[in-house]
């Protein structure tokens, strides 16, 4: 596996990762302890992108790939930078952002395991239209753009899955836009929390943790830090959530939705 050393990628002495899908990628353990297989990295079929793709085709696809680790808060790429690689996230979470004319950063989406960092439509571009930053330590699989573009032409099932991921992403953006235009802020924030619980939540002490700060949650829902803080404090009082410094624990989705749905509708933000 490629490792980070002094800010650079370093290839192990054995020449790189073993992309034989019949063999698990193995991480060497401490001296005297048997190496442990990274089973998450060796199960590509669990990702929607590779659903229905045959083992022989996967072997060809992954023979051209390499793995890389991104540290917390590391920038994967910047808006306007040359697009050179397609990135599939295998663990961790990455936020995709754009900066408006006023200089304000907006979170367009969060990516988790199985998500493609680059949208399918972006393969025809030469520069990134967005920026990407790791929220926590991440592992990813990388392909050069021309190589992966060739795989889309060569393997119809891969192309179909790729287009389906784009369709799902557009549907999610449409839903969020509708909420900004028609829903009051408490429902927007609650709906976004529920979506994040289902997609990217991590079980912690009987609850589900979302590794997102209040400011980031405000950016995703088109509101202010003050409003998000007020809402989370209110929902903490009914036992639905527990705000933390850099995350939110969702304790009871049903209680949260029942609470916000009982309030009047409208477009107040």
C-alpha atoms as an extended CHARMM CRD file, in Angstrom:
* protein
*
       269  EXT
         1         1  UNK       CA              0.0000000000        0.0000000000        0.0000000000  PROA      1               0.0000000000
         2         2  UNK       CA              1.1940000000        3.5200000000       -0.6490000000  PROA      2               0.0000000000
         3         3  UNK       CA              2.1490000000        5.1840000000        2.5960000000  PROA      3               0.0000000000
         4         4  UNK       CA              2.7380000000        8.7990000000        3.5170000000  PROA      4               0.0000000000
         5         5  UNK       CA              6.2640000000        9.8340000000        4.4260000000  PROA      5               0.0000000000
         6         6  UNK       CA              7.2910000000       13.4790000000        4.6970000000  PROA      6               0.0000000000
         7         7  UNK       CA              4.2560000000       14.4910000000        2.6610000000  PROA      7               0.0000000000
         8         8  UNK       CA              5.0700000000       12.1080000000       -0.1870000000  PROA      8               0.0000000000
         9         9  UNK       CA              3.6690000000        8.7870000000       -1.3530000000  PROA      9               0.0000000000
        10        10  UNK       CA              5.9820000000        5.8970000000       -0.5880000000  PROA      10              0.0000000000
        11        11  UNK       CA              5.7130000000        2.5110000000       -2.2700000000  PROA      11              0.0000000000
        12        12  UNK       CA              6.5380000000       -0.4810000000       -0.0550000000  PROA      12              0.0000000000
        13        13  UNK       CA              9.6800000000       -2.5040000000       -0.9190000000  PROA      13              0.0000000000
        14        14  UNK       CA              7.5830000000       -5.2750000000       -2.4360000000  PROA      14              0.0000000000
        15        15  UNK       CA              6.6460000000       -2.9370000000       -5.2800000000  PROA      15              0.0000000000
        16        16  UNK       CA              3.1440000000       -1.9520000000       -4.1360000000  PROA      16              0.0000000000
        17        17  UNK       CA             -0.1930000000       -3.4690000000       -3.1490000000  PROA      17              0.0000000000
        18        18  UNK       CA             -1.2200000000       -6.9470000000       -4.2460000000  PROA      18              0.0000000000
        19        19  UNK       CA             -4.2970000000       -6.4380000000       -6.4020000000  PROA      19              0.0000000000
        20        20  UNK       CA             -5.0340000000      -10.1540000000       -6.6900000000  PROA      20              0.0000000000
        21        21  UNK       CA             -8.6470000000      -10.0830000000       -5.5090000000  PROA      21              0.0000000000
        22        22  UNK       CA             -8.3620000000      -13.6270000000       -4.2090000000  PROA      22              0.0000000000
        23        23  UNK       CA             -5.7810000000      -12.5230000000       -1.6700000000  PROA      23              0.0000000000
        24        24  UNK       CA             -6.4670000000      -10.0310000000        1.1510000000  PROA      24              0.0000000000
        25        25  UNK       CA             -4.2560000000       -6.9730000000        1.4180000000  PROA      25              0.0000000000
        26        26  UNK       CA             -2.1070000000       -7.5950000000        4.4860000000  PROA      26              0.0000000000
        27        27  UNK       CA             -0.7840000000       -4.9710000000        6.8700000000  PROA      27              0.0000000000
        28        28  UNK       CA              2.3180000000       -5.9770000000        8.8450000000  PROA      28              0.0000000000
        29        29  UNK       CA              1.6490000000       -5.9480000000       12.5710000000  PROA      29              0.0000000000
        30        30  UNK       CA              4.0500000000       -5.2830000000       15.4490000000  PROA      30              0.0000000000
        31        31  UNK       CA              7.1220000000       -7.4780000000       15.7030000000  PROA      31              0.0000000000
        32        32  UNK       CA              6.1390000000      -10.9680000000       16.8240000000  PROA      32              0.0000000000
        33        33  UNK       CA              2.4730000000      -10.4320000000       15.8860000000  PROA      33              0.0000000000
        34        34  UNK       CA              0.9680000000      -11.9990000000       12.7750000000  PROA      34              0.0000000000
        35        35  UNK       CA              0.0140000000       -9.5520000000        9.9810000000  PROA      35              0.0000000000
        36        36  UNK       CA             -3.6580000000       -8.5790000000        9.8250000000  PROA      36              0.0000000000
        37        37  UNK       CA             -5.6010000000       -8.5650000000        6.5320000000  PROA      37              0.0000000000
        38        38  UNK       CA             -7.3610000000       -5.3650000000        5.5380000000  PROA      38              0.0000000000
        39        39  UNK       CA            -10.6150000000       -7.0530000000        4.5430000000  PROA      39              0.0000000000
        40        40  UNK       CA            -12.3640000000       -3.7600000000        3.8560000000  PROA      40              0.0000000000
        41        41  UNK       CA             -9.8910000000       -2.9120000000        1.0850000000  PROA      41              0.0000000000
        42        42  UNK       CA            -10.1660000000       -6.3470000000       -0.4790000000  PROA      42              0.0000000000
        43        43  UNK       CA            -13.9480000000       -6.4830000000       -0.9260000000  PROA      43              0.0000000000
        44        44  UNK       CA            -14.7130000000       -4.2300000000       -3.9260000000  PROA      44              0.0000000000
        45        45  UNK       CA            -18.0120000000       -6.0360000000       -4.6200000000  PROA      45              0.0000000000
        46        46  UNK       CA            -19.4910000000       -4.4390000000       -1.4890000000  PROA      46              0.0000000000
        47        47  UNK       CA            -19.4080000000       -1.0480000000       -3.2410000000  PROA      47              0.0000000000
        48        48  UNK       CA            -22.2750000000       -0.0430000000       -5.5460000000  PROA      48              0.0000000000
        49        49  UNK       CA            -19.7780000000        0.9300000000       -8.2560000000  PROA      49              0.0000000000
        50        50  UNK       CA            -18.7640000000       -2.7120000000       -8.7280000000  PROA      50              0.0000000000
        51        51  UNK       CA            -22.1400000000       -4.4170000000       -8.2750000000  PROA      51              0.0000000000
        52        52  UNK       CA            -22.4960000000       -7.1550000000      -10.8760000000  PROA      52              0.0000000000
        53        53  UNK       CA            -18.9550000000       -6.7250000000      -12.2200000000  PROA      53              0.0000000000
        54        54  UNK       CA            -17.3130000000      -10.1150000000      -12.6830000000  PROA      54              0.0000000000
        55        55  UNK       CA            -14.2420000000      -11.1560000000      -10.7340000000  PROA      55              0.0000000000
        56        56  UNK       CA            -12.1070000000      -11.3240000000      -13.8600000000  PROA      56              0.0000000000
        57        57  UNK       CA            -13.1370000000       -7.7840000000      -14.8570000000  PROA      57              0.0000000000
        58        58  UNK       CA            -12.4590000000       -6.5260000000      -11.3300000000  PROA      58              0.0000000000
        59        59  UNK       CA             -8.9910000000       -8.0310000000      -11.4640000000  PROA      59              0.0000000000
        60        60  UNK       CA             -8.2580000000       -6.0270000000      -14.6290000000  PROA      60              0.0000000000
        61        61  UNK       CA             -9.6990000000       -2.8210000000      -13.1440000000  PROA      61              0.0000000000
        62        62  UNK       CA             -7.7760000000       -3.0970000000       -9.8750000000  PROA      62              0.0000000000
        63        63  UNK       CA             -4.5310000000       -4.0930000000      -11.5760000000  PROA      63              0.0000000000
        64        64  UNK       CA             -4.3730000000       -0.4740000000      -12.7820000000  PROA      64              0.0000000000
        65        65  UNK       CA             -5.1980000000        1.0100000000       -9.3570000000  PROA      65              0.0000000000
        66        66  UNK       CA             -3.1850000000        1.9940000000       -6.3170000000  PROA      66              0.0000000000
        67        67  UNK       CA             -4.1360000000        2.7230000000       -2.7230000000  PROA      67              0.0000000000
        68        68  UNK       CA             -3.3900000000        5.8150000000       -0.7060000000  PROA      68              0.0000000000
        69        69  UNK       CA             -4.0180000000        7.0960000000        2.8010000000  PROA      69              0.0000000000
        70        70  UNK       CA             -5.1310000000       10.7000000000        3.4080000000  PROA      70              0.0000000000
        71        71  UNK       CA             -4.6600000000       12.2050000000        6.8540000000  PROA      71              0.0000000000
        72        72  UNK       CA             -7.3690000000       14.1660000000        8.6870000000  PROA      72              0.0000000000
        73        73  UNK       CA             -7.8200000000       17.6530000000        7.1580000000  PROA      73              0.0000000000
        74        74  UNK       CA             -5.5860000000       16.7650000000        4.2050000000  PROA      74              0.0000000000
        75        75  UNK       CA             -6.6550000000       18.3540000000        0.9140000000  PROA      75              0.0000000000
        76        76  UNK       CA             -7.2340000000       15.8000000000       -1.8450000000  PROA      76              0.0000000000
        77        77  UNK       CA             -7.5320000000       18.4510000000       -4.5550000000  PROA      77              0.0000000000
        78        78  UNK       CA             -8.4710000000       22.1190000000       -4.9510000000  PROA      78              0.0000000000
        79        79  UNK       CA            -11.0450000000       23.8040000000       -7.1240000000  PROA      79              0.0000000000
        80        80  UNK       CA             -9.3900000000       24.7810000000      -10.3990000000  PROA      80              0.0000000000
        81        81  UNK       CA             -6.5150000000       22.2950000000      -10.0720000000  PROA      81              0.0000000000
        82        82  UNK       CA             -5.8020000000       19.8150000000      -12.9040000000  PROA      82              0.0000000000
        83        83  UNK       CA             -7.8580000000       16.6350000000      -12.7890000000  PROA      83              0.0000000000
        84        84  UNK       CA             -5.5270000000       13.6700000000      -12.9710000000  PROA      84              0.0000000000
        85        85  UNK       CA             -7.1030000000       10.8620000000      -10.9420000000  PROA      85              0.0000000000
        86        86  UNK       CA            -10.4040000000        9.2020000000      -10.1420000000  PROA      86              0.0000000000
        87        87  UNK       CA            -10.6880000000        8.4710000000       -6.4340000000  PROA      87              0.0000000000
        88        88  UNK       CA            -12.8310000000        5.7780000000       -4.8000000000  PROA      88              0.0000000000
        89        89  UNK       CA            -13.1120000000        6.1600000000       -1.0390000000  PROA      89              0.0000000000
        90        90  UNK       CA            -12.7580000000        2.8550000000        0.8290000000  PROA      90              0.0000000000
        91        91  UNK       CA            -12.8700000000        4.2340000000        4.3900000000  PROA      91              0.0000000000
        92        92  UNK       CA            -13.2790000000        7.5690000000        6.1420000000  PROA      92              0.0000000000
        93        93  UNK       CA            -15.1910000000       10.6660000000        5.0510000000  PROA      93              0.0000000000
        94        94  UNK       CA            -14.4270000000       13.5110000000        2.6360000000  PROA      94              0.0000000000
        95        95  UNK       CA            -16.2380000000       16.8160000000        2.2220000000  PROA      95              0.0000000000
        96        96  UNK       CA            -16.7120000000       18.3950000000       -1.1980000000  PROA      96              0.0000000000
        97        97  UNK       CA            -16.8760000000       22.1940000000       -1.1930000000  PROA      97              0.0000000000
        98        98  UNK       CA            -17.0480000000       25.2710000000       -3.3920000000  PROA      98              0.0000000000
        99        99  UNK       CA            -16.2810000000       28.8820000000       -2.5560000000  PROA      99              0.0000000000
       100       100  UNK       CA            -18.7410000000       31.5880000000       -3.5950000000  PROA      100             0.0000000000
       101       101  UNK       CA            -17.9650000000       35.0590000000       -4.9430000000  PROA      101             0.0000000000
       102       102  UNK       CA            -18.1990000000       36.4220000000       -1.3980000000  PROA      102             0.0000000000
       103       103  UNK       CA            -15.5520000000       33.9630000000       -0.2390000000  PROA      103             0.0000000000
       104       104  UNK       CA            -17.9790000000       31.8390000000        1.7680000000  PROA      104             0.0000000000
       105       105  UNK       CA            -17.3860000000       28.0780000000        1.6120000000  PROA      105             0.0000000000
       106       106  UNK       CA            -20.3610000000       25.8080000000        0.9550000000  PROA      106             0.0000000000
       107       107  UNK       CA            -20.3950000000       22.0530000000        1.4820000000  PROA      107             0.0000000000
       108       108  UNK       CA            -21.9380000000       20.4430000000       -1.5820000000  PROA      108             0.0000000000
       109       109  UNK       CA            -21.8740000000       16.8800000000       -0.2550000000  PROA      109             0.0000000000
       110       110  UNK       CA            -20.1430000000       14.4150000000        2.0210000000  PROA      110             0.0000000000
       111       111  UNK       CA            -18.5440000000       11.2790000000        0.6190000000  PROA      111             0.0000000000
       112       112  UNK       CA            -18.1510000000        8.0320000000        2.5320000000  PROA      112             0.0000000000
       113       113  UNK       CA            -16.9110000000        4.4980000000        1.7940000000  PROA      113             0.0000000000
       114       114  UNK       CA            -17.8630000000        3.4100000000       -1.7220000000  PROA      114             0.0000000000
       115       115  UNK       CA            -18.3230000000        6.9580000000       -3.0360000000  PROA      115             0.0000000000
       116       116  UNK       CA            -16.4710000000        8.3140000000       -6.0430000000  PROA      116             0.0000000000
       117       117  UNK       CA            -14.8230000000       11.6310000000       -5.2090000000  PROA      117             0.0000000000
       118       118  UNK       CA            -14.9570000000       12.7200000000       -8.8690000000  PROA      118             0.0000000000
       119       119  UNK       CA            -18.4080000000       12.8120000000      -10.4680000000  PROA      119             0.0000000000
       120       120  UNK       CA            -18.8380000000       10.8650000000      -13.7250000000  PROA      120             0.0000000000
       121       121  UNK       CA            -19.5240000000       14.0330000000      -15.7050000000  PROA      121             0.0000000000
       122       122  UNK       CA            -16.2440000000       15.5060000000      -14.4970000000  PROA      122             0.0000000000
       123       123  UNK       CA            -14.1910000000       12.9540000000      -16.4360000000  PROA      123             0.0000000000
       124       124  UNK       CA            -14.5500000000       15.1480000000      -19.5260000000  PROA      124             0.0000000000
       125       125  UNK       CA            -13.1090000000       18.1670000000      -17.6960000000  PROA      125             0.0000000000
       126       126  UNK       CA             -9.4780000000       19.0920000000      -17.3380000000  PROA      126             0.0000000000
       127       127  UNK       CA             -9.8030000000       20.9030000000      -13.9730000000  PROA      127             0.0000000000
       128       128  UNK       CA            -11.6960000000       20.2660000000      -10.7530000000  PROA      128             0.0000000000
       129       129  UNK       CA            -14.8630000000       22.3140000000      -10.2460000000  PROA      129             0.0000000000
       130       130  UNK       CA            -14.8140000000       21.5530000000       -6.4960000000  PROA      130             0.0000000000
       131       131  UNK       CA            -12.3960000000       21.0930000000       -3.6160000000  PROA      131             0.0000000000
       132       132  UNK       CA            -12.1010000000       17.9600000000       -1.4730000000  PROA      132             0.0000000000
       133       133  UNK       CA            -10.7670000000       17.6250000000        2.0810000000  PROA      133             0.0000000000
       134       134  UNK       CA            -10.5780000000       14.6130000000        4.3840000000  PROA      134             0.0000000000
       135       135  UNK       CA            -12.7330000000       15.0060000000        7.5060000000  PROA      135             0.0000000000
       136       136  UNK       CA            -10.9510000000       12.0920000000        9.1690000000  PROA      136             0.0000000000
       137       137  UNK       CA             -8.2230000000        9.6360000000        8.2040000000  PROA      137             0.0000000000
       138       138  UNK       CA             -9.2300000000        8.0830000000        4.8810000000  PROA      138             0.0000000000
       139       139  UNK       CA             -8.1370000000        5.2920000000        2.5910000000  PROA      139             0.0000000000
       140       140  UNK       CA             -8.8340000000        5.4740000000       -1.1080000000  PROA      140             0.0000000000
       141       141  UNK       CA             -8.2090000000        3.6560000000       -4.3800000000  PROA      141             0.0000000000
       142       142  UNK       CA             -6.9250000000        5.7730000000       -7.2700000000  PROA      142             0.0000000000
       143       143  UNK       CA             -6.9220000000        5.4200000000      -11.0520000000  PROA      143             0.0000000000
       144       144  UNK       CA             -5.5300000000        7.7880000000      -13.6520000000  PROA      144             0.0000000000
       145       145  UNK       CA             -8.4420000000        9.4940000000      -15.4120000000  PROA      145             0.0000000000
       146       146  UNK       CA             -7.6740000000        8.2160000000      -18.9640000000  PROA      146             0.0000000000
       147       147  UNK       CA             -7.2910000000        4.6670000000      -17.6590000000  PROA      147             0.0000000000
       148       148  UNK       CA            -10.6000000000        4.6910000000      -15.7700000000  PROA      148             0.0000000000
       149       149  UNK       CA            -12.3630000000        6.3760000000      -18.6880000000  PROA      149             0.0000000000
       150       150  UNK       CA            -11.1980000000        3.4610000000      -20.8240000000  PROA      150             0.0000000000
       151       151  UNK       CA            -12.6270000000        0.9820000000      -18.3150000000  PROA      151             0.0000000000
       152       152  UNK       CA            -16.0390000000        2.7070000000      -18.5660000000  PROA      152             0.0000000000
       153       153  UNK       CA            -16.0280000000        2.0770000000      -22.3100000000  PROA      153             0.0000000000
       154       154  UNK       CA            -14.7510000000       -1.4680000000      -21.9170000000  PROA      154             0.0000000000
       155       155  UNK       CA            -17.0420000000       -2.7290000000      -19.1160000000  PROA      155             0.0000000000
       156       156  UNK       CA            -20.7720000000       -1.9020000000      -19.5920000000  PROA      156             0.0000000000
       157       157  UNK       CA            -21.7210000000       -2.9530000000      -16.0460000000  PROA      157             0.0000000000
       158       158  UNK       CA            -19.1620000000       -0.5780000000      -14.5710000000  PROA      158             0.0000000000
       159       159  UNK       CA            -20.4570000000        2.2300000000      -16.7690000000  PROA      159             0.0000000000
       160       160  UNK       CA            -24.0520000000        1.5310000000      -15.7320000000  PROA      160             0.0000000000
       161       161  UNK       CA            -23.1450000000        1.5760000000      -12.0440000000  PROA      161             0.0000000000
       162       162  UNK       CA            -21.1410000000        4.7620000000      -12.5240000000  PROA      162             0.0000000000
       163       163  UNK       CA            -24.0950000000        6.5270000000      -14.1560000000  PROA      163             0.0000000000
       164       164  UNK       CA            -26.4160000000        5.2790000000      -11.4010000000  PROA      164             0.0000000000
       165       165  UNK       CA            -24.1550000000        6.8770000000       -8.7950000000  PROA      165             0.0000000000
       166       166  UNK       CA            -24.3910000000       10.1810000000      -10.6730000000  PROA      166             0.0000000000
       167       167  UNK       CA            -28.1790000000        9.8610000000      -10.8560000000  PROA      167             0.0000000000
       168       168  UNK       CA            -28.3720000000        9.2730000000       -7.0900000000  PROA      168             0.0000000000
       169       169  UNK       CA            -26.1270000000       12.2690000000       -6.4590000000  PROA      169             0.0000000000
       170       170  UNK       CA            -28.2840000000       14.5400000000       -8.6130000000  PROA      170             0.0000000000
       171       171  UNK       CA            -31.4110000000       13.2780000000       -6.8680000000  PROA      171             0.0000000000
       172       172  UNK       CA            -29.8840000000       14.1090000000       -3.5000000000  PROA      172             0.0000000000
       173       173  UNK       CA            -28.9610000000       17.6210000000       -4.6550000000  PROA      173             0.0000000000
       174       174  UNK       CA            -32.4810000000       18.1270000000       -6.0410000000  PROA      174             0.0000000000
       175       175  UNK       CA            -34.0110000000       17.0750000000       -2.7400000000  PROA      175             0.0000000000
       176       176  UNK       CA            -31.7760000000       19.4210000000       -0.7800000000  PROA      176             0.0000000000
       177       177  UNK       CA            -32.5380000000       22.3210000000       -3.1390000000  PROA      177             0.0000000000
       178       178  UNK       CA            -36.2810000000       21.7110000000       -2.7270000000  PROA      178             0.0000000000
       179       179  UNK       CA            -35.8930000000       21.7520000000        1.0450000000  PROA      179             0.0000000000
       180       180  UNK       CA            -33.9850000000       25.0530000000        0.9790000000  PROA      180             0.0000000000
       181       181  UNK       CA            -36.7410000000       26.5940000000       -1.1770000000  PROA      181             0.0000000000
       182       182  UNK       CA            -39.7980000000       25.1990000000        0.6370000000  PROA      182             0.0000000000
       183       183  UNK       CA            -38.9620000000       23.9040000000        4.1210000000  PROA      183             0.0000000000
       184       184  UNK       CA            -38.3550000000       25.7220000000        7.3670000000  PROA      184             0.0000000000
       185       185  UNK       CA            -34.8410000000       25.5130000000        8.7240000000  PROA      185             0.0000000000
       186       186  UNK       CA            -35.6070000000       23.0590000000       11.5620000000  PROA      186             0.0000000000
       187       187  UNK       CA            -36.8800000000       20.5040000000        9.0530000000  PROA      187             0.0000000000
       188       188  UNK       CA            -33.9360000000       21.0360000000        6.7110000000  PROA      188             0.0000000000
       189       189  UNK       CA            -31.4400000000       20.4120000000        9.4820000000  PROA      189             0.0000000000
       190       190  UNK       CA            -33.3540000000       17.4000000000       10.8160000000  PROA      190             0.0000000000
       191       191  UNK       CA            -33.7080000000       15.8490000000        7.3540000000  PROA      191             0.0000000000
       192       192  UNK       CA            -30.0010000000       16.2960000000        6.6810000000  PROA      192             0.0000000000
       193       193  UNK       CA            -29.1230000000       14.6360000000        9.9920000000  PROA      193             0.0000000000
       194       194  UNK       CA            -31.3240000000       11.6640000000        9.0960000000  PROA      194             0.0000000000
       195       195  UNK       CA            -29.6940000000       11.3260000000        5.6690000000  PROA      195             0.0000000000
       196       196  UNK       CA            -26.2460000000       11.4450000000        7.2410000000  PROA      196             0.0000000000
       197       197  UNK       CA            -27.2120000000        8.8490000000        9.8470000000  PROA      197             0.0000000000
       198       198  UNK       CA            -28.2630000000        6.4520000000        7.0910000000  PROA      198             0.0000000000
       199       199  UNK       CA            -25.2640000000        7.0500000000        4.8380000000  PROA      199             0.0000000000
       200       200  UNK       CA            -22.3090000000        7.9120000000        7.0290000000  PROA      200             0.0000000000
       201       201  UNK       CA            -23.2600000000        7.3630000000       10.6510000000  PROA      201             0.0000000000
       202       202  UNK       CA            -20.9920000000        5.4250000000       13.0300000000  PROA      202             0.0000000000
       203       203  UNK       CA            -22.4970000000        3.4920000000       15.9890000000  PROA      203             0.0000000000
       204       204  UNK       CA            -21.2820000000        4.9030000000       19.3240000000  PROA      204             0.0000000000
       205       205  UNK       CA            -22.6730000000        3.9660000000       22.7470000000  PROA      205             0.0000000000
       206       206  UNK       CA            -26.1470000000        3.0960000000       21.4900000000  PROA      206             0.0000000000
       207       207  UNK       CA            -26.3520000000        6.2080000000       19.2940000000  PROA      207             0.0000000000
       208       208  UNK       CA            -25.0850000000        7.1420000000       15.8160000000  PROA      208             0.0000000000
       209       209  UNK       CA            -22.2420000000        9.6220000000       15.4790000000  PROA      209             0.0000000000
       210       210  UNK       CA            -21.9930000000       12.0500000000       12.5560000000  PROA      210             0.0000000000
       211       211  UNK       CA            -18.4710000000       13.4370000000       12.2790000000  PROA      211             0.0000000000
       212       212  UNK       CA            -19.5770000000       16.9300000000       11.3230000000  PROA      212             0.0000000000
       213       213  UNK       CA            -19.1790000000       20.2090000000       13.2140000000  PROA      213             0.0000000000
       214       214  UNK       CA            -22.0770000000       22.6010000000       13.7630000000  PROA      214             0.0000000000
       215       215  UNK       CA            -20.5500000000       25.0550000000       11.3160000000  PROA      215             0.0000000000
       216       216  UNK       CA            -20.2950000000       22.3590000000        8.6400000000  PROA      216             0.0000000000
       217       217  UNK       CA            -23.8890000000       21.2940000000        9.2680000000  PROA      217             0.0000000000
       218       218  UNK       CA            -24.9540000000       24.9270000000        8.8300000000  PROA      218             0.0000000000
       219       219  UNK       CA            -23.0670000000       25.1000000000        5.5120000000  PROA      219             0.0000000000
       220       220  UNK       CA            -24.8590000000       21.9960000000        4.2640000000  PROA      220             0.0000000000
       221       221  UNK       CA            -28.3310000000       23.2690000000        5.1380000000  PROA      221             0.0000000000
       222       222  UNK       CA            -28.1070000000       26.9080000000        4.1180000000  PROA      222             0.0000000000
       223       223  UNK       CA            -28.3900000000       28.4180000000        7.5800000000  PROA      223             0.0000000000
       224       224  UNK       CA            -26.2230000000       29.9350000000       10.3160000000  PROA      224             0.0000000000
       225       225  UNK       CA            -24.0610000000       28.4960000000       13.0730000000  PROA      225             0.0000000000
       226       226  UNK       CA            -26.2680000000       30.2180000000       15.6470000000  PROA      226             0.0000000000
       227       227  UNK       CA            -29.4210000000       28.5760000000       14.2810000000  PROA      227             0.0000000000
       228       228  UNK       CA            -27.8780000000       25.1030000000       14.1610000000  PROA      228             0.0000000000
       229       229  UNK       CA            -26.5750000000       25.4950000000       17.7360000000  PROA      229             0.0000000000
       230       230  UNK       CA            -30.0200000000       26.5760000000       18.9200000000  PROA      230             0.0000000000
       231       231  UNK       CA            -31.7620000000       23.6660000000       17.2140000000  PROA      231             0.0000000000
       232       232  UNK       CA            -29.3060000000       21.0760000000       18.5120000000  PROA      232             0.0000000000
       233       233  UNK       CA            -29.7110000000       22.3970000000       22.0470000000  PROA      233             0.0000000000
       234       234  UNK       CA            -33.4840000000       22.1660000000       21.6860000000  PROA      234             0.0000000000
       235       235  UNK       CA            -33.2900000000       18.5910000000       20.3460000000  PROA      235             0.0000000000
       236       236  UNK       CA            -30.8550000000       17.6350000000       23.0830000000  PROA      236             0.0000000000
       237       237  UNK       CA            -33.5530000000       18.6130000000       25.5600000000  PROA      237             0.0000000000
       238       238  UNK       CA            -35.9460000000       16.0040000000       24.1490000000  PROA      238             0.0000000000
       239       239  UNK       CA            -33.2740000000       13.3020000000       24.0650000000  PROA      239             0.0000000000
       240       240  UNK       CA            -32.9770000000       13.1540000000       20.2630000000  PROA      240             0.0000000000
       241       241  UNK       CA            -29.3580000000       14.3100000000       19.8520000000  PROA      241             0.0000000000
       242       242  UNK       CA            -26.2030000000       15.0530000000       21.8060000000  PROA      242             0.0000000000
       243       243  UNK       CA            -24.0310000000       17.8070000000       20.2990000000  PROA      243             0.0000000000
       244       244  UNK       CA            -20.2690000000       17.4240000000       20.5800000000  PROA      244             0.0000000000
       245       245  UNK       CA            -17.4290000000       19.7470000000       19.6320000000  PROA      245             0.0000000000
       246       246  UNK       CA            -16.7270000000       18.2220000000       16.2100000000  PROA      246             0.0000000000
       247       247  UNK       CA            -19.6460000000       15.8070000000       15.8200000000  PROA      247             0.0000000000
       248       248  UNK       CA            -23.2880000000       15.1440000000       16.6050000000  PROA      248             0.0000000000
       249       249  UNK       CA            -24.6490000000       12.0260000000       18.2810000000  PROA      249             0.0000000000
       250       250  UNK       CA            -28.1400000000       11.1530000000       17.0390000000  PROA      250             0.0000000000
       251       251  UNK       CA            -29.8520000000        9.1520000000       19.7730000000  PROA      251             0.0000000000
       252       252  UNK       CA            -33.3810000000        8.7790000000       18.4490000000  PROA      252             0.0000000000
       253       253  UNK       CA            -34.3620000000        9.5020000000       14.8400000000  PROA      253             0.0000000000
       254       254  UNK       CA            -38.0700000000        8.8040000000       15.4580000000  PROA      254             0.0000000000
       255       255  UNK       CA            -38.2630000000       11.3250000000       18.3060000000  PROA      255             0.0000000000
       256       256  UNK       CA            -36.4180000000       13.9180000000       16.2170000000  PROA      256             0.0000000000
       257       257  UNK       CA            -38.7030000000       13.5540000000       13.1810000000  PROA      257             0.0000000000
       258       258  UNK       CA            -41.8640000000       13.4810000000       15.2900000000  PROA      258             0.0000000000
       259       259  UNK       CA            -40.7750000000       16.6900000000       16.9960000000  PROA      259             0.0000000000
       260       260  UNK       CA            -39.9930000000       18.6550000000       13.8250000000  PROA      260             0.0000000000
       261       261  UNK       CA            -43.0450000000       17.3620000000       11.9530000000  PROA      261             0.0000000000
       262       262  UNK       CA            -45.3190000000       18.5220000000       14.7510000000  PROA      262             0.0000000000
       263       263  UNK       CA            -44.2470000000       22.1320000000       14.1920000000  PROA      263             0.0000000000
       264       264  UNK       CA            -45.9490000000       24.4020000000       11.5850000000  PROA      264             0.0000000000
       265       265  UNK       CA            -44.7990000000       24.3710000000        7.9510000000  PROA      265             0.0000000000
       266       266  UNK       CA            -43.4950000000       27.4020000000        6.1350000000  PROA      266             0.0000000000
       267       267  UNK       CA            -40.4110000000       28.8940000000        4.5180000000  PROA      267             0.0000000000
       268       268  UNK       CA            -38.8600000000       30.6980000000        7.4870000000  PROA      268             0.0000000000
       269       269  UNK       CA            -35.0630000000       30.3000000000        7.6200000000  PROA      269             0.0000000000
